[in-house]
mmCIF file of C-alpha atoms in Angstrom:
data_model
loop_
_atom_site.group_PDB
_atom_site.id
_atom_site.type_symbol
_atom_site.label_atom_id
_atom_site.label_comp_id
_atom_site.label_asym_id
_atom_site.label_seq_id
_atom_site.Cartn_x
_atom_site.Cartn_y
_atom_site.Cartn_z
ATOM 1 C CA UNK W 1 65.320 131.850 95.757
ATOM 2 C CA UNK W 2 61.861 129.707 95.622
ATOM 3 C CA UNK W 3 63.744 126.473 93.563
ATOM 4 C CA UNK W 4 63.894 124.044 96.726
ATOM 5 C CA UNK W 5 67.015 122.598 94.762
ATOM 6 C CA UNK W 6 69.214 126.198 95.754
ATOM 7 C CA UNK W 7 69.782 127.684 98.493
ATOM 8 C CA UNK W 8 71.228 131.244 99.784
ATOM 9 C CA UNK W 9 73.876 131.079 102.392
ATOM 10 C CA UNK W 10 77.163 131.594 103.279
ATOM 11 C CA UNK W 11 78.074 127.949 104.982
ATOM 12 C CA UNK W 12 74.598 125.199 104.655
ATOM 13 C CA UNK W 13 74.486 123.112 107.444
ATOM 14 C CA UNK W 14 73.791 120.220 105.587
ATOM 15 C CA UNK W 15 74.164 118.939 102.422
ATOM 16 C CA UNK W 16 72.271 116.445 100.548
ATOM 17 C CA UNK W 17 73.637 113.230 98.812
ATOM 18 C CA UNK W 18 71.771 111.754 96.033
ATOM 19 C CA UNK W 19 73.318 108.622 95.844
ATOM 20 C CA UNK W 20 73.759 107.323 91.886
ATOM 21 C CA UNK W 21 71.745 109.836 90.303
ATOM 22 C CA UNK W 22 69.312 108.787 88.008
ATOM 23 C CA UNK W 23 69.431 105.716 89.589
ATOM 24 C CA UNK W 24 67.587 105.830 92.591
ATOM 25 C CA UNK W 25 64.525 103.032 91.902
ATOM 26 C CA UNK W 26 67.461 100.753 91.905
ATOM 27 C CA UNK W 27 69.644 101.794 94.786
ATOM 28 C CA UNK W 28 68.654 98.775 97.013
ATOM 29 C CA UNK W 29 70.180 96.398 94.059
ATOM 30 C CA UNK W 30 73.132 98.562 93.483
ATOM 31 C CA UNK W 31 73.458 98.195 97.128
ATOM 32 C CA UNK W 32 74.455 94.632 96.896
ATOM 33 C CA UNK W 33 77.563 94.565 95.280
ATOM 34 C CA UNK W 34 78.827 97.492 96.822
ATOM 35 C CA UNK W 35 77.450 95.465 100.193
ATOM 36 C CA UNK W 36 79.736 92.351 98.920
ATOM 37 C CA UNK W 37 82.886 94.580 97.647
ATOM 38 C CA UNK W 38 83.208 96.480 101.386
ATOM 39 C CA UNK W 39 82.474 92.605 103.522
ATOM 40 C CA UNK W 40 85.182 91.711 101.026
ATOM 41 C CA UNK W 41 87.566 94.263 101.735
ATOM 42 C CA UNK W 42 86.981 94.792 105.303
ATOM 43 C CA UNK W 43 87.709 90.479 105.849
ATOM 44 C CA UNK W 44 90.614 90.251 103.701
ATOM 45 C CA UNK W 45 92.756 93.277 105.288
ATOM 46 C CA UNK W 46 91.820 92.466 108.719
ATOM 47 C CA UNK W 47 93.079 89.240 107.472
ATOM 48 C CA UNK W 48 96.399 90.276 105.979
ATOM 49 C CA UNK W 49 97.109 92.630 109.206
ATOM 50 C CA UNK W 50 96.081 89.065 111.934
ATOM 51 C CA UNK W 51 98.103 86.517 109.464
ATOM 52 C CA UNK W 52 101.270 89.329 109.475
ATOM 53 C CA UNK W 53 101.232 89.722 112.828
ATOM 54 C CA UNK W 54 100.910 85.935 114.407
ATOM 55 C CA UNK W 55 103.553 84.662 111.936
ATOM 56 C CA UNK W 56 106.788 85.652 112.754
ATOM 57 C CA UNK W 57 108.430 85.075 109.520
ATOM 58 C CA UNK W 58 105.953 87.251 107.575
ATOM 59 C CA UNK W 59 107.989 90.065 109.808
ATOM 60 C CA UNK W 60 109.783 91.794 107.326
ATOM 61 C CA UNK W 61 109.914 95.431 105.339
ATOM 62 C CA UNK W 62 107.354 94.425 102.764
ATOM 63 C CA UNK W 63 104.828 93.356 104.355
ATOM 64 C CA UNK W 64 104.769 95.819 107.400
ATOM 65 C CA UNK W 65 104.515 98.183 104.083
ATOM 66 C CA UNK W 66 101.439 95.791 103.103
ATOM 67 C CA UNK W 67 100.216 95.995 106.664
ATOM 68 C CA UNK W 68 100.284 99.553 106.083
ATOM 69 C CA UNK W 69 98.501 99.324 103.219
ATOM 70 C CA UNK W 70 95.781 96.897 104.330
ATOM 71 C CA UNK W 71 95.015 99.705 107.561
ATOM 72 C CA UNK W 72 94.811 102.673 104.462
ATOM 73 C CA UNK W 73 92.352 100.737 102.298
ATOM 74 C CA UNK W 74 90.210 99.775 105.467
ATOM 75 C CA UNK W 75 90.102 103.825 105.996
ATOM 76 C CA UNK W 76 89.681 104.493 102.493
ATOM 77 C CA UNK W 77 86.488 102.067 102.361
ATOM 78 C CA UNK W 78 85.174 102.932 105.610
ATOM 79 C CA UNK W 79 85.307 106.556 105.293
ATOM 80 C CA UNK W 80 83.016 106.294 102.247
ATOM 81 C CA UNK W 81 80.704 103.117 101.790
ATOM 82 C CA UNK W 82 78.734 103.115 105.370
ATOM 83 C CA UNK W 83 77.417 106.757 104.412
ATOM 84 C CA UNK W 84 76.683 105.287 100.854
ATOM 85 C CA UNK W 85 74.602 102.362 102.416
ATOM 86 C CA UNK W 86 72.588 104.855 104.479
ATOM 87 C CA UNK W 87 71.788 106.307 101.558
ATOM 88 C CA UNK W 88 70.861 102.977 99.375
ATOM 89 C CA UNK W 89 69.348 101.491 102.237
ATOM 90 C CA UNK W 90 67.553 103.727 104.581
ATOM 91 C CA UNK W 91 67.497 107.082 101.962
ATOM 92 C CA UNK W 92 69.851 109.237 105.037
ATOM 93 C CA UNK W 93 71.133 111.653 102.349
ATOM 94 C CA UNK W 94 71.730 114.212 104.559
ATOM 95 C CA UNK W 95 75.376 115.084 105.885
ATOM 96 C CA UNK W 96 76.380 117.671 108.185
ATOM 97 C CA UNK W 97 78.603 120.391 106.841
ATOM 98 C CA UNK W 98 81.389 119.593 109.037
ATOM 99 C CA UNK W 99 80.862 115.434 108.475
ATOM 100 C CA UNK W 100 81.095 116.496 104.997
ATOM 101 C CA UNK W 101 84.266 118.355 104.994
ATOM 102 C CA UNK W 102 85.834 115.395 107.583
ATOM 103 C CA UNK W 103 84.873 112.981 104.821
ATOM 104 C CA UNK W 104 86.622 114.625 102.182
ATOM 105 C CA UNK W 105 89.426 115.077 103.912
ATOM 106 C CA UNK W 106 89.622 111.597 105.194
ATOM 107 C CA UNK W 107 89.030 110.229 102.378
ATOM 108 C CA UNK W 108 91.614 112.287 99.997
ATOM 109 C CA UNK W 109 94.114 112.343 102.431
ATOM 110 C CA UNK W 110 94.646 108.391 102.798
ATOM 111 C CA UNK W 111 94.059 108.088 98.912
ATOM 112 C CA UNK W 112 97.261 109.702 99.081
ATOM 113 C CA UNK W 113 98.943 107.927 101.712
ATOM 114 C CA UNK W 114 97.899 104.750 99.746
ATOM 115 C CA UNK W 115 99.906 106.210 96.572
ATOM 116 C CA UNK W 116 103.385 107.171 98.914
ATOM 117 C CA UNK W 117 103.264 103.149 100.031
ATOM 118 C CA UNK W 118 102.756 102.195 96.665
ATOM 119 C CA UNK W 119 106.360 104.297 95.679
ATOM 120 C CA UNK W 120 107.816 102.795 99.050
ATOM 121 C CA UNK W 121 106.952 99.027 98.266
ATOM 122 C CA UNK W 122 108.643 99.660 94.574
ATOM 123 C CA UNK W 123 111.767 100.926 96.710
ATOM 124 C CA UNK W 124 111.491 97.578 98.809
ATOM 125 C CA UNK W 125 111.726 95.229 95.407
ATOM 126 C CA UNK W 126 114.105 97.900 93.722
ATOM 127 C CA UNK W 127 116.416 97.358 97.038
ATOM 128 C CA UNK W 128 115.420 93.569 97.502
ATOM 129 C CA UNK W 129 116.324 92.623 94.214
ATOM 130 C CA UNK W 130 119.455 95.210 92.576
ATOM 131 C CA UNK W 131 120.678 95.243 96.573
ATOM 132 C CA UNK W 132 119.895 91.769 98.285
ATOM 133 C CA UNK W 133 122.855 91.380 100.524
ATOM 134 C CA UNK W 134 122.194 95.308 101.759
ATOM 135 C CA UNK W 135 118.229 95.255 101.984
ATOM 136 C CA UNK W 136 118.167 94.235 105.485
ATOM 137 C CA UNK W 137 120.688 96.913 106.617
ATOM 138 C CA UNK W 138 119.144 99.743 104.191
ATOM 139 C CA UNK W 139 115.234 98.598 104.651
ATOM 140 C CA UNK W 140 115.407 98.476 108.939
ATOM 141 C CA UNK W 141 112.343 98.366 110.972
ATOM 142 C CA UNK W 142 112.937 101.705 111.921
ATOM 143 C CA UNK W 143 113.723 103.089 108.263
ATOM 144 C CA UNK W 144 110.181 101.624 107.475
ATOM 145 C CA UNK W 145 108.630 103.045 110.279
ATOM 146 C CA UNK W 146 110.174 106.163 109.071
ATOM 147 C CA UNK W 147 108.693 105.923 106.046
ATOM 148 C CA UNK W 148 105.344 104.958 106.741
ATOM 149 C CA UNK W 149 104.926 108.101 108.694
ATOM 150 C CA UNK W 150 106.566 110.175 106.456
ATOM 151 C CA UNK W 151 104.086 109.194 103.655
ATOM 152 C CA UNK W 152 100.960 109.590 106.259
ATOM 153 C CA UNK W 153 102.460 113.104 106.960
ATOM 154 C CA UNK W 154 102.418 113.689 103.227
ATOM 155 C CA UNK W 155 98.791 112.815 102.855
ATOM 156 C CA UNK W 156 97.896 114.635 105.557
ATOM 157 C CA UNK W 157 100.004 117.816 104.887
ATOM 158 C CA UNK W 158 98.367 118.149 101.041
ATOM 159 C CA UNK W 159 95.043 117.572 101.444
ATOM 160 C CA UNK W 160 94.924 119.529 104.700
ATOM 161 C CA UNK W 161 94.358 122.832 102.360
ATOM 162 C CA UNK W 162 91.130 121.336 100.815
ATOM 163 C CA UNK W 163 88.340 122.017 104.227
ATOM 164 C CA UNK W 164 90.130 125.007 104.885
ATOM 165 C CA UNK W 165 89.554 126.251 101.260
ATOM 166 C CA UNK W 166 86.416 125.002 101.031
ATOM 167 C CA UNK W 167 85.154 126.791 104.123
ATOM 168 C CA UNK W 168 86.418 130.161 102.725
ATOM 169 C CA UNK W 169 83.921 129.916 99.469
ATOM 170 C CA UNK W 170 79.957 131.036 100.344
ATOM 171 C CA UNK W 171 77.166 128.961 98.573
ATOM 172 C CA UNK W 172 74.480 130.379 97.140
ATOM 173 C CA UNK W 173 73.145 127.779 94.394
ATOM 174 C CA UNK W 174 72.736 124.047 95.731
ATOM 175 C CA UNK W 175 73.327 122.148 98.884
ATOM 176 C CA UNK W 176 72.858 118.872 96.578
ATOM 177 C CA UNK W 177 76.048 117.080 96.052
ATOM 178 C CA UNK W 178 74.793 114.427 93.092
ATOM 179 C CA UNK W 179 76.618 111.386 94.338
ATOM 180 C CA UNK W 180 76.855 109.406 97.675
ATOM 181 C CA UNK W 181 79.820 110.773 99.167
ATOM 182 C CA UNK W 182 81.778 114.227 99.602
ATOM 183 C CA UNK W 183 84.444 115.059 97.011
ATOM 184 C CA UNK W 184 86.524 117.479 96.792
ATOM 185 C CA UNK W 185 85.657 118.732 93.322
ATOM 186 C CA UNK W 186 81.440 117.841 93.576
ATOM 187 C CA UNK W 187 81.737 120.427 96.307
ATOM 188 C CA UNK W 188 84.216 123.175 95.408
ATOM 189 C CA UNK W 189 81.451 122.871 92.076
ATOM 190 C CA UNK W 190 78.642 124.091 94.942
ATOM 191 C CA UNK W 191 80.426 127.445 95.694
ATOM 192 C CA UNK W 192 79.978 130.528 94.436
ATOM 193 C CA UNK W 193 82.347 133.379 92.952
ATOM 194 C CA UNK W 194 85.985 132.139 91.940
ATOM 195 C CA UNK W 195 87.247 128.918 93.128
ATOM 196 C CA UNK W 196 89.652 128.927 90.969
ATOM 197 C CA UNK W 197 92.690 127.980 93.899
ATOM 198 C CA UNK W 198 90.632 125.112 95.065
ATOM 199 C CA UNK W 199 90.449 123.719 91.598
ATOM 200 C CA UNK W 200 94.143 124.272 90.862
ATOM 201 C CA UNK W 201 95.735 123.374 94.234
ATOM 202 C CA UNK W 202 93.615 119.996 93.658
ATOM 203 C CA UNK W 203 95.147 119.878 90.178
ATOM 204 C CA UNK W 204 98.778 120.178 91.714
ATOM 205 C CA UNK W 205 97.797 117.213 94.640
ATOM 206 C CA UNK W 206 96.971 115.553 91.521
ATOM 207 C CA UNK W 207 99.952 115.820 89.760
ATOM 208 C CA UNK W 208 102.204 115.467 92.882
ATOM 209 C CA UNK W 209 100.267 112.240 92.826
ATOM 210 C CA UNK W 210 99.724 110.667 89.852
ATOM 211 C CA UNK W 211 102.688 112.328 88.702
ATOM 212 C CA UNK W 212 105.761 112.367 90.839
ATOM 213 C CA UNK W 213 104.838 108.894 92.448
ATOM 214 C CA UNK W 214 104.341 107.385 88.792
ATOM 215 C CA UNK W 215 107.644 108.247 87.831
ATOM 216 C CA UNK W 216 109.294 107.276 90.847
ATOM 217 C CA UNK W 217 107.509 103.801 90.475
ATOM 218 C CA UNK W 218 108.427 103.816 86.659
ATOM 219 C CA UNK W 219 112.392 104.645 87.870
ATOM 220 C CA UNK W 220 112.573 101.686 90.455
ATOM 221 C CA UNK W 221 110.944 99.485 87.961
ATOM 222 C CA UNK W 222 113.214 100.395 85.004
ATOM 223 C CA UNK W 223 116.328 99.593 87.325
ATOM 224 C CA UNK W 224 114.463 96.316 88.847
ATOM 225 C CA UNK W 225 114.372 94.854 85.244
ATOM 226 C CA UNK W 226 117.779 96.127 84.073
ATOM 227 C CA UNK W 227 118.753 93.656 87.462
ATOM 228 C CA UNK W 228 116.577 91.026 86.168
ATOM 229 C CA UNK W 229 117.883 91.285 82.706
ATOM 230 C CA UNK W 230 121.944 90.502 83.268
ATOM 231 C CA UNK W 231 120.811 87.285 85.842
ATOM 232 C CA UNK W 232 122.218 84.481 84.336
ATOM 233 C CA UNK W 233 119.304 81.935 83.374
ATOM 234 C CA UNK W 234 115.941 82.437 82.462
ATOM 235 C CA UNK W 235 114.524 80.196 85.684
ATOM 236 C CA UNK W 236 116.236 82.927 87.746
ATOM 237 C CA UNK W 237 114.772 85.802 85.719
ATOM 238 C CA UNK W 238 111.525 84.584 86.096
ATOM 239 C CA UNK W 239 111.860 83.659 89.593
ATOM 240 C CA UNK W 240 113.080 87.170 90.641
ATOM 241 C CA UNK W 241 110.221 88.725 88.456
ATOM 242 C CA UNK W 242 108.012 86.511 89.976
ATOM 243 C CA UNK W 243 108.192 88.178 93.389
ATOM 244 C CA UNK W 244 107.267 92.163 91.894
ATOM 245 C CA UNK W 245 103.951 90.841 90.422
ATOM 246 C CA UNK W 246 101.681 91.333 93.304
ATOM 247 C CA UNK W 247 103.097 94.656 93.845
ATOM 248 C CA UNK W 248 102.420 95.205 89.672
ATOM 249 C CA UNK W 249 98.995 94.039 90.176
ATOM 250 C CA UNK W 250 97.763 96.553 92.896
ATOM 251 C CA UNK W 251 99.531 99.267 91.130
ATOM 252 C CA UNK W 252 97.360 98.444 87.640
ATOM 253 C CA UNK W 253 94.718 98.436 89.736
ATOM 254 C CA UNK W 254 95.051 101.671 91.654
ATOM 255 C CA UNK W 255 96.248 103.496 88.879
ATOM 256 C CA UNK W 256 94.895 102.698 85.730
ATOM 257 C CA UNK W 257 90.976 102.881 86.567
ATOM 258 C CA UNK W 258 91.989 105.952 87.907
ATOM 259 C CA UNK W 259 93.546 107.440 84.784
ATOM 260 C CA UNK W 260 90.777 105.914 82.409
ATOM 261 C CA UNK W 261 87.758 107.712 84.771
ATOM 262 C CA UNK W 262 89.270 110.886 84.265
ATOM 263 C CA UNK W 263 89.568 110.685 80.521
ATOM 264 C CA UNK W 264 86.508 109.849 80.330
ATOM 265 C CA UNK W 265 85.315 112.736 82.657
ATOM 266 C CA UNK W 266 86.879 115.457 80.733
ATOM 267 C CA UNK W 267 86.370 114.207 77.374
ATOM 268 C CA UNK W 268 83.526 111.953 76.725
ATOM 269 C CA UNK W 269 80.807 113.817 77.504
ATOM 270 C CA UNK W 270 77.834 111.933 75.776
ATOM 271 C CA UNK W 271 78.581 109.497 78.916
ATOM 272 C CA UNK W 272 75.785 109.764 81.537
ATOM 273 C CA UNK W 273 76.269 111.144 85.061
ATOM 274 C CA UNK W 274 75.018 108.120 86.785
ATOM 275 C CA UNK W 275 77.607 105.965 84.483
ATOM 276 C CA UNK W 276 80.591 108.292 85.833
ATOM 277 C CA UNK W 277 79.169 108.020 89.370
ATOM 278 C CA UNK W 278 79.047 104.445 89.673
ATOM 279 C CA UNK W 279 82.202 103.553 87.746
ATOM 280 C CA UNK W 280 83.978 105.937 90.200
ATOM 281 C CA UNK W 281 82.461 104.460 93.514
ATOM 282 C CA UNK W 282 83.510 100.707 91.913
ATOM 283 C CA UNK W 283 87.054 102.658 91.288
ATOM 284 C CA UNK W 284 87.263 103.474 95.109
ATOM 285 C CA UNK W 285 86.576 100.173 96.148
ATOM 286 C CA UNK W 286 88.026 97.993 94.024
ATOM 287 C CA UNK W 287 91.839 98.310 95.465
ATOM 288 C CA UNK W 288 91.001 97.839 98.885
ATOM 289 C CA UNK W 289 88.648 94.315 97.989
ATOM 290 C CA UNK W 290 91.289 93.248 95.758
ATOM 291 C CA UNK W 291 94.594 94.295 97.463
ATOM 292 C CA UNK W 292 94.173 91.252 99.878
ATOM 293 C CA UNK W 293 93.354 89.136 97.350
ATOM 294 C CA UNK W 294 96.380 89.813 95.229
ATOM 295 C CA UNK W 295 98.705 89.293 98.327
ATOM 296 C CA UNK W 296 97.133 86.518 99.680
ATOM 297 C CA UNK W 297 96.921 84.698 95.866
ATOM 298 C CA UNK W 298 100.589 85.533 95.341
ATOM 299 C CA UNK W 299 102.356 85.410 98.502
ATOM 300 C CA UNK W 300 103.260 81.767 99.324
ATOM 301 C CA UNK W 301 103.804 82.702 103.599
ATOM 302 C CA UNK W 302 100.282 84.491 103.430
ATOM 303 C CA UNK W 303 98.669 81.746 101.627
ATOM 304 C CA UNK W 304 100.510 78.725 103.409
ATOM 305 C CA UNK W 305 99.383 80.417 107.227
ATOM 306 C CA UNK W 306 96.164 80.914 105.909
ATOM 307 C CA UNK W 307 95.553 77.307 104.632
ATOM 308 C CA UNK W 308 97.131 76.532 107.999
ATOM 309 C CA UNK W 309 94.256 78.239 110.130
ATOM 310 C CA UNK W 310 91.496 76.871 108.388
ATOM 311 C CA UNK W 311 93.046 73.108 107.589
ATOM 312 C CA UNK W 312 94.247 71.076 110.604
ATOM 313 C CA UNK W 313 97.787 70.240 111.121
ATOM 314 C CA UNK W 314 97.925 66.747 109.620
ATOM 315 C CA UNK W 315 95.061 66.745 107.635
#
């Protein structure tokens, strides 16, 4: 084939990131947000995982299960926005084959792992609040460290089919992924012949997902505010409300950008591509910059030790 834009092989050895297509004259500005969102997210978590472990009282199910996932949105963001700089900054849109397929599966597999600790945190204020007096014996440290691996297993275990898959297809139309990172999807779309299993099996990690861990979240909620509903004053109902709204925040904001970008990727399509690209790399981001936030804001320990480093005792 003479187009330089395809190619004819079975496995390329590289391919080639465009960044925000469409875009590209402005890549340097676009960098600076995405710049801010990552120095954001990468000094808050560190911040929630030194402030967790120097304060003893802070040592507790929920937030080793927000230490856990303060470590997952540091992978999340890391596994995706230094690549993306290269690209905004320096125009190093290549990526090795193998890099590409380690991205991907990085970066899917602890998207999932996120999702399992969002499902274990709603089990930690469904216990905390319809259980108090039995949420220390039922939520031990080792029942949580249980559970934190069995949710990294889970991630790992469902995307592992997605590089093995994807090495099985041959590509003979494009190395050119049109966006600054490796997807699943933007490369099964590469292949040639029928890749119809990749595009399923990623439809059922989808719905094991979105789905099952949705409903489970939905069922712990539903019995958290049937709790909250028979307490006896109002000052108590909002009190014991008051301490599921962080966990409610980073659950609107995993979820629900999530669910609008992929309505509007299967049904609007007068959208442009560089509007779907960019909405989706501010998607990625945005829980691990604002995760932090949210617990830090809300969580009067987190917030009282952190005033504490910063403002001398006695001042």
């Amino acid at each position: 084939m003479s187009n330089s834009n395809t190619t004819d092989f079975s496995h390329p050895s590289t391919f080639i990131l465009l960044g925000i297509p469409g875009l590209e004259s402005a890549h340097v500005w676009i960098s600076i947000p995405f710049c801010a969102m990552y120095a954001i997210a990468i000094v808050g978590n560190f911040t929630i995982l030194f402030i967790v472990k120097t304060e003893q009282s802070l040592h507790g199910p929920l937030h080793y299960f927000l230490c856990m996932l303060a470590s997952t949105d540091l992978v999340v963001s890391t596994s995706i926005l230094p690549k993306m700089l290269a690209i905004f900054w320096f125009n190093s849109r290549e990526i090795y084959f193998s890099a590409c397929l380690t991205q991907l599966y990085i970066f899917h597999g602890f998207s999932v792992v996120e999702s399992g600790i969002f499902v274990a945190m709603a089990f930690d204020r469904y216990v905390a609040i319809c259980h108090p007096l039995r949420h220390s014996t039922i939520l031990t440290n080792a029942v949580v460290g249980h559970v934190g691996l069995a949710m990294a297993l889970r991630g790992g275990m469902l995307v592992l089919p997605y590089p093995f898959l994807i090495k099985q297809w041959s590509y003979c139309r494009t190395n050119i992924i049109p966006q600054p990172y490796c997807a699943h999807i933007a490369v099964v779309k590469l292949a040639c012949g029928d890749t119809r299993v990749s595009s399923y099996y990623g439809l059922f990690v989808l719905f094991c997902v979105l789905g099952l861990d949705v409903i489970a979240i939905v069922v712990s909620y539903i019995q958290i505010l049937r709790a909250i509903l028979i307490l006896p004053t109002n000052d108590a109902r909002i009190k014991t409300f008051g301490t599921c709204i962080s966990h409610l925040c980073s659950i609107l904001v995993f979820y629900v950008p999530g669910l609008f970008l992929s309505l509007t990727t299967r049904y609007d399509q007068k959208v442009p591509q560089h509007f779907h690209v960019l909405i989706a790399n501010v998607y990625y981001l945005m829980p691990s910059m604002l995760n932090p936030i949210i617990y830090g804001v809300r969580t009067k320990q987190i917030w009282g030790r952190l005033l504490r480093v910063f403002i001398p005792t006695g001042t």
